Structures are given as C-alpha cells and as structure tokens.
Coordinates of N, CA and C in Angstrom, one line a residue:
M1 N -15.3 22.8 -2.2 CA -14.4 21.8 -1.9 C -13.7 22.1 -0.6
P2 N -13.6 21.1 0.4 CA -13.1 21.3 1.7 C -11.6 21.4 1.6
K3 N -11.0 22.1 2.5 CA -9.5 22.3 2.5 C -8.9 21.1 3.4
N4 N -7.8 20.7 2.9 CA -7.0 19.6 3.5 C -6.3 20.2 4.7
K5 N -6.8 20.0 6.0 CA -6.2 20.4 7.2 C -5.3 19.4 7.8
G6 N -5.4 18.2 7.4 CA -4.5 17.1 8.1 C -3.1 17.2 7.6
K7 N -2.4 16.2 7.9 CA -0.9 16.0 7.6 C -0.8 15.0 6.6
G8 N -1.7 14.7 5.7 CA -1.5 13.8 4.7 C -2.5 12.7 4.6
G9 N -2.6 11.9 3.8 CA -3.5 10.9 3.6 C -3.0 9.6 4.0
K10 N -3.6 8.5 3.4 CA -3.3 7.1 3.7 C -1.8 6.8 3.4
N11 N -1.3 7.4 2.3 CA 0.1 7.0 2.0 C 1.1 7.6 3.1
R12 N 0.7 8.6 3.6 CA 1.6 9.2 4.7 C 1.6 8.2 6.0
R13 N 0.3 7.9 6.3 CA 0.2 6.8 7.4 C 1.0 5.6 7.2
R14 N 0.9 5.1 5.9 CA 1.6 3.9 5.6 C 3.1 4.0 5.7
G15 N 3.5 5.1 5.3 CA 5.0 5.4 5.5 C 6.0 4.6 4.6
K16 N 7.2 4.7 4.8 CA 8.1 4.0 4.1 C 8.6 2.8 4.9
N17 N 9.0 1.8 4.4 CA 9.5 0.6 5.0 C 10.9 0.8 5.4
E18 N 11.1 1.5 6.6 CA 12.5 1.9 7.0 C 12.9 1.1 8.2
N19 N 12.2 0.0 8.5 CA 12.5 -0.9 9.6 C 13.6 -2.0 9.3
E20 N 14.5 -1.8 8.3 CA 15.3 -2.7 7.8 C 16.7 -2.6 8.6
E21 N 16.7 -1.7 9.5 CA 18.0 -1.5 10.3 C 18.2 -2.8 11.2
K22 N 19.4 -3.0 11.5 CA 19.8 -4.2 12.4 C 19.2 -4.0 13.8
R23 N 18.6 -5.2 14.2 CA 18.0 -5.2 15.6 C 18.7 -6.3 16.4
E24 N 18.6 -6.2 17.6 CA 19.3 -7.2 18.4 C 18.5 -8.5 18.3
L25 N 19.2 -9.5 18.2 CA 18.7 -10.9 18.0 C 18.0 -11.4 19.4
Q26 N 16.7 -11.7 19.2 CA 15.9 -12.0 20.5 C 15.8 -13.6 20.6
F27 N 16.3 -14.1 21.6 CA 16.3 -15.5 21.9 C 15.0 -15.9 22.7
R28 N 14.7 -17.2 22.6 CA 13.5 -17.6 23.3 C 13.7 -17.7 24.8
E29 N 12.6 -17.5 25.5 CA 12.6 -17.6 26.9 C 11.6 -18.8 27.3
D30 N 11.4 -18.8 28.6 CA 10.4 -19.8 29.2 C 9.1 -19.5 28.6
G31 N 8.3 -20.5 28.1 CA 7.0 -20.3 27.6 C 7.1 -19.9 26.1
Q32 N 8.2 -19.8 25.5 CA 8.2 -19.5 24.1 C 8.9 -20.6 23.3
E33 N 8.7 -20.6 22.0 CA 9.3 -21.7 21.2 C 9.5 -21.2 19.8
Y34 N 10.4 -21.7 19.1 CA 10.7 -21.3 17.6 C 9.8 -22.2 16.8
A35 N 9.3 -21.7 15.8 CA 8.4 -22.3 14.8 C 8.6 -22.0 13.4
Q36 N 8.3 -22.8 12.4 CA 8.3 -22.5 11.0 C 6.8 -22.5 10.5
V37 N 6.5 -21.5 9.8 CA 5.1 -21.4 9.2 C 4.8 -22.4 8.2
L38 N 3.8 -23.2 8.4 CA 3.5 -24.3 7.4 C 2.5 -23.7 6.3
R39 N 1.5 -23.0 6.8 CA 0.5 -22.4 5.9 C -0.2 -21.3 6.6
M40 N -0.7 -20.4 5.8 CA -1.4 -19.3 6.3 C -3.0 -19.7 6.2
L41 N -3.7 -19.3 7.2 CA -5.1 -19.6 7.3 C -6.0 -18.5 7.0
G42 N -5.5 -17.3 7.2 CA -6.4 -16.1 7.1 C -6.9 -15.7 8.4
N43 N -7.3 -14.5 8.5 CA -7.9 -13.8 9.7 C -6.9 -13.7 10.8
G44 N -5.6 -13.5 10.4 CA -4.5 -13.4 11.5 C -4.2 -14.7 12.1
R45 N -4.4 -15.8 11.4 CA -4.0 -17.1 12.0 C -3.2 -17.8 10.9
L46 N -2.4 -18.8 11.5 CA -1.5 -19.6 10.6 C -1.3 -20.9 11.4
E47 N -0.8 -21.9 10.6 CA -0.4 -23.2 11.1 C 1.1 -23.3 11.1
A48 N 1.7 -23.6 12.3 CA 3.1 -23.6 12.3 C 3.6 -24.9 13.0
H49 N 4.7 -25.4 12.5 CA 5.4 -26.5 13.0 C 6.5 -26.0 14.0
C50 N 6.2 -26.2 15.4 CA 7.2 -25.8 16.4 C 8.3 -26.7 16.4
F51 N 9.5 -26.3 16.7 CA 10.7 -27.1 16.8 C 10.8 -28.1 18.0
D52 N 9.7 -28.1 18.8 CA 9.7 -29.1 19.9 C 8.9 -30.3 19.4
G53 N 8.5 -30.3 18.0 CA 7.9 -31.4 17.5 C 6.4 -31.4 17.3
T54 N 5.8 -30.2 17.7 CA 4.2 -30.1 17.8 C 3.9 -29.2 16.8
K55 N 2.7 -29.5 16.0 CA 2.0 -28.6 15.1 C 1.0 -27.8 15.8
R56 N 1.0 -26.4 15.8 CA 0.1 -25.6 16.6 C -0.6 -24.6 15.6
L57 N -1.7 -24.3 16.0 CA -2.5 -23.2 15.4 C -2.0 -21.8 16.1
C58 N -1.6 -20.9 15.3 CA -1.0 -19.7 15.9 C -1.8 -18.5 15.5
H59 N -1.8 -17.6 16.4 CA -2.5 -16.3 16.1 C -1.5 -15.2 16.1
I60 N -1.5 -14.3 15.0 CA -0.6 -13.2 14.9 C -1.2 -12.1 15.8
R61 N -0.3 -11.6 16.7 CA -0.8 -10.6 17.6 C -1.0 -9.3 16.9
G62 N -1.8 -8.4 17.6 CA -2.2 -7.3 16.9 C -1.1 -6.2 16.6
K63 N 0.0 -6.2 17.4 CA 1.1 -5.3 17.0 C 1.8 -5.7 15.7
L64 N 1.8 -7.0 15.4 CA 2.5 -7.5 14.2 C 1.5 -7.5 13.0
R65 N 0.2 -7.5 13.2 CA -0.8 -7.9 12.2 C -0.7 -7.2 10.9
K66 N -0.7 -5.9 10.9 CA -0.7 -5.2 9.6 C 0.7 -4.6 9.3
K67 N 1.6 -4.7 10.2 CA 3.0 -4.1 10.1 C 4.0 -5.0 9.6
V68 N 4.1 -6.2 10.1 CA 4.9 -7.3 9.8 C 4.3 -8.3 9.0
W69 N 4.6 -8.6 7.8 CA 3.9 -9.6 6.9 C 4.6 -11.0 7.1
V70 N 3.8 -12.0 7.6 CA 4.3 -13.3 7.8 C 3.9 -14.1 6.7
N71 N 4.9 -14.9 6.1 CA 4.7 -15.7 4.9 C 4.9 -17.2 5.3
Q72 N 4.5 -18.0 4.3 CA 4.8 -19.4 4.5 C 6.3 -19.7 4.4
G73 N 6.8 -20.5 5.4 CA 8.2 -20.8 5.5 C 9.0 -19.9 6.3
D74 N 8.5 -18.9 6.9 CA 9.2 -18.0 7.8 C 9.5 -18.7 9.1
I75 N 10.4 -18.2 9.8 CA 10.8 -18.7 11.2 C 10.2 -17.6 12.0
V76 N 9.4 -18.1 13.0 CA 8.8 -17.2 14.0 C 9.1 -17.5 15.4
L77 N 8.9 -16.6 16.4 CA 8.9 -16.9 17.8 C 7.5 -17.0 18.3
V78 N 7.0 -18.0 18.9 CA 5.6 -18.1 19.3 C 5.7 -18.1 20.9
G79 N 4.7 -17.5 21.4 CA 4.5 -17.6 22.8 C 3.4 -18.8 23.1
L80 N 3.8 -19.8 23.9 CA 2.8 -20.9 24.2 C 2.0 -20.5 25.2
R81 N 0.7 -21.2 25.2 CA -0.3 -20.9 26.1 C -0.3 -22.0 27.2
D82 N -0.6 -21.5 28.5 CA -0.6 -22.4 29.6 C -1.7 -23.3 29.5
Y83 N -2.9 -22.8 29.0 CA -4.1 -23.6 29.1 C -4.5 -24.2 27.8
Q84 N -3.7 -24.0 26.7 CA -4.0 -24.6 25.5 C -2.7 -25.0 24.8
D85 N -2.4 -26.3 24.8 CA -1.1 -26.7 24.3 C -1.1 -26.7 22.7
D86 N -2.3 -26.8 22.1 CA -2.2 -26.9 20.6 C -2.4 -25.5 19.9
K87 N -2.4 -24.5 20.8 CA -2.6 -23.0 20.2 C -1.3 -22.2 20.8
A88 N -0.9 -21.2 20.0 CA 0.1 -20.3 20.4 C 0.0 -19.0 19.8
D89 N 0.8 -18.0 20.2 CA 0.7 -16.5 19.7 C 2.0 -16.1 19.1
V90 N 2.0 -15.7 17.8 CA 3.2 -15.2 17.1 C 3.7 -13.9 17.7
I91 N 4.9 -13.9 18.4 CA 5.5 -12.8 19.0 C 6.3 -12.0 18.1
L92 N 7.2 -12.7 17.2 CA 8.2 -12.0 16.5 C 8.5 -12.9 15.2
R93 N 8.8 -12.2 14.1 CA 9.2 -12.8 12.9 C 10.7 -12.5 12.7
Y94 N 11.3 -13.6 12.3 CA 12.8 -13.4 12.1 C 13.0 -13.3 10.6
N95 N 13.8 -12.5 10.1 CA 14.2 -12.5 8.7 C 15.2 -13.5 8.4
A96 N 15.6 -13.7 7.1 CA 16.5 -14.8 6.8 C 17.8 -14.7 7.4
E97 N 18.3 -13.5 7.5 CA 19.7 -13.4 8.2 C 19.6 -13.8 9.7
E98 N 18.5 -13.3 10.3 CA 18.4 -13.6 11.7 C 18.2 -15.1 12.0
A99 N 17.5 -15.8 11.2 CA 17.2 -17.2 11.2 C 18.5 -18.0 10.9
R100 N 19.4 -17.4 10.0 CA 20.7 -18.1 9.9 C 21.7 -18.0 11.1
N101 N 21.5 -16.8 11.7 CA 22.2 -16.6 12.9 C 21.8 -17.5 14.0
L102 N 20.5 -17.7 14.2 CA 20.0 -18.6 15.2 C 20.5 -20.0 15.0
K103 N 20.5 -20.4 13.6 CA 20.9 -21.7 13.3 C 22.3 -21.9 13.6
A104 N 23.1 -21.0 13.5 CA 24.6 -21.0 13.7 C 24.8 -21.0 15.3
Y105 N 23.9 -20.3 16.0 CA 24.1 -20.3 17.5 C 23.5 -21.7 18.1
G106 N 22.9 -22.6 17.2 CA 22.5 -23.8 17.7 C 21.1 -23.7 18.3
E107 N 20.4 -22.6 18.2 CA 19.0 -22.5 18.7 C 18.1 -23.2 17.9
L108 N 18.3 -23.2 16.6 CA 17.3 -23.9 15.6 C 18.0 -25.3 15.2
P109 N 17.2 -26.4 15.0 CA 17.7 -27.7 14.6 C 18.3 -27.6 13.2
E110 N 19.2 -28.5 12.9 CA 19.9 -28.5 11.6 C 18.8 -28.8 10.5
S111 N 17.7 -29.4 10.8 CA 16.8 -29.8 9.8 C 16.0 -28.7 9.5
A112 N 16.0 -27.5 10.1 CA 15.3 -26.3 9.8 C 15.7 -25.8 8.3
K113 N 14.7 -25.5 7.4 CA 15.0 -25.0 6.2 C 14.7 -23.4 6.2
I114 N 15.8 -22.7 6.0 CA 15.6 -21.3 6.1 C 15.3 -20.5 4.8
N115 N 15.6 -21.2 3.6 CA 15.6 -20.6 2.3 C 14.2 -19.9 2.0
E116 N 14.4 -18.6 1.8 CA 13.1 -17.8 1.5 C 12.4 -18.2 0.2
G117 N 11.1 -18.3 0.5 CA 10.2 -18.5 -0.7 C 10.2 -19.9 -1.2
S118 N 10.6 -21.0 -0.4 CA 10.4 -22.3 -0.9 C 9.2 -22.9 -0.7
F119 N 8.5 -23.4 -1.6 CA 7.2 -24.1 -1.5 C 7.4 -25.6 -1.5
E120 N 6.9 -26.2 -0.5 CA 7.0 -27.7 -0.4 C 5.7 -28.2 -0.2
N121 N 5.4 -29.5 -0.6 CA 4.2 -30.1 -0.3 C 4.1 -30.7 1.1
E122 N 3.1 -31.4 1.4 CA 2.9 -31.9 2.8 C 3.9 -32.9 3.2
E123 N 4.4 -33.8 2.1 CA 5.3 -34.9 2.4 C 6.7 -34.3 2.7
G124 N 7.0 -33.0 2.5 CA 8.3 -32.5 2.7 C 9.2 -32.4 1.5
G125 N 8.8 -32.8 0.4 CA 9.6 -32.8 -0.8 C 9.1 -31.6 -1.7
S126 N 9.9 -31.2 -2.7 CA 9.5 -30.2 -3.5 C 8.4 -30.6 -4.5
I127 N 7.6 -29.6 -4.9 CA 6.4 -29.9 -5.8 C 7.1 -30.2 -7.2
P128 N 6.7 -31.3 -7.7 CA 7.3 -31.6 -9.0 C 6.6 -30.9 -10.2
F129 N 7.4 -30.4 -11.1 CA 6.8 -29.9 -12.4 C 7.5 -30.6 -13.5
E130 N 6.6 -30.9 -14.5 CA 7.1 -31.6 -15.8 C 6.9 -30.6 -16.9
F131 N 7.9 -30.4 -17.7 CA 7.6 -29.6 -18.9 C 7.9 -30.4 -20.1
A132 N 7.0 -30.5 -20.9 CA 7.1 -31.3 -22.1 C 7.9 -30.4 -23.2
G133 N 8.6 -31.1 -24.1 CA 9.3 -30.3 -25.2 C 8.3 -29.8 -26.3
T134 N 7.2 -30.8 -26.6 CA 6.4 -30.5 -27.6 C 5.0 -30.4 -27.0
V135 N 4.1 -29.7 -27.7 CA 2.8 -29.6 -27.2 C 1.9 -30.6 -27.9
D136 N 1.1 -31.4 -27.1 CA 0.5 -32.5 -27.5 C -0.9 -32.0 -28.0
S137 N -1.4 -32.5 -29.2 CA -2.7 -32.0 -29.7 C -3.9 -32.7 -28.9
G138 N -3.6 -33.6 -28.1 CA -4.7 -34.3 -27.4 C -5.2 -35.7 -28.0
S139 N -4.6 -36.0 -29.2 CA -5.0 -37.2 -29.9 C -4.1 -38.3 -29.5
D140 N -4.6 -39.5 -29.5 CA -3.7 -40.7 -29.0 C -2.9 -41.2 -30.1
D141 N -3.3 -41.1 -31.5 CA -2.5 -41.6 -32.4 C -1.7 -40.4 -33.1
S142 N -0.7 -39.9 -32.2 CA 0.2 -38.8 -32.7 C 1.2 -39.3 -33.6
D143 N 1.5 -40.6 -33.7 CA 2.6 -41.1 -34.6 C 2.1 -41.1 -36.0
E144 N 0.8 -41.2 -36.3 CA 0.4 -41.3 -37.7 C 0.2 -39.9 -38.3
E145 N 0.5 -39.7 -39.6 CA 0.3 -38.5 -40.3 C -1.1 -38.5 -40.8
V146 N -1.8 -37.2 -40.5 CA -3.2 -37.0 -41.0 C -3.2 -36.3 -42.2
D147 N -3.8 -36.8 -43.1 CA -3.9 -36.1 -44.5 C -5.2 -35.3 -44.5
L148 N -5.0 -34.0 -44.7 CA -6.2 -33.2 -44.7 C -7.2 -33.4 -45.8
E149 N -6.7 -33.9 -47.0 CA -7.6 -34.1 -48.0 C -8.5 -35.2 -47.8
D150 N -8.1 -36.2 -46.9 CA -9.1 -37.4 -46.5 C -10.3 -36.8 -45.7
L151 N -10.1 -35.8 -45.0 CA -11.2 -35.4 -44.1 C -12.3 -34.8 -44.9

C-alpha cells in the first residue's frame, strides 16, 4: 500500500466555500454590458439577454468555469466582442444582493427581475400549474355509479 505523501485529496482541493465575504461592487466599463441569463446551453455556454436589448450567446471564461456556478436568471457582467456582436464572454456573476444594489444605483433597468430561482417561460410569464382536488380515473362518465356486480 503506497504512503500518502501529498497534502490531501480531492476534498482538500475543492475546499470550503468561503468566498461569501463582501466584495467591492464592480460597475460596467466600455465594452461591457449587464445581462440576465435566459438558459444554460452546456459546455460553458449560455444564452443571455443583455440590457441593451440584444440576445447574445455567452461563453463562461475559464477563471469562473468551475469556481462560480452561473444559473438561469442570474445577473452577469459580460464583455462584448468587437468582431462578433451576437457573442460575449461572462466576466462576473452578481449575487442577489449585488444585483439589488445595481438596480438601486440605476445601473440595471426597472424591468430586470432579480428574484432568485424564478422560472419563467419564453413569453415572460410564470409557468402555470394546475392541481386538481380529486384524482380522475380516466373514464369519461365519472358522474355515473358503476356497480361491480354488473361486470
């Protein structure tokens, strides 16, 4: 059996999630734009609605890729590309408190929805769910009584 000479395994490298301390709020500069994530596409890519009115395909940069988890509905800062207007790179992910501060400073429009974990469909409304009080057995004549002796 080989001796463990290292400083720990995968769990040590993964570490604790201690990056919850307050960080300075980073505002957008030239060539950057605020966006809200519409859907995750996989392979480090996502579709985002930039607040300049454009829908862009965004790529999560390598520094954020495995360390910062970007979800649907998050507010992100994207770097625009000079040579491709329909593509951008995710530079920073804002948490809910930072996004509320950006909205209070007037950086984000009033139409931006910041609530965490809200799932909406393509038309912008909430996904409707209907719950019935009784379970339907699947037969159309549920008003009639069925006598088991007749069967």
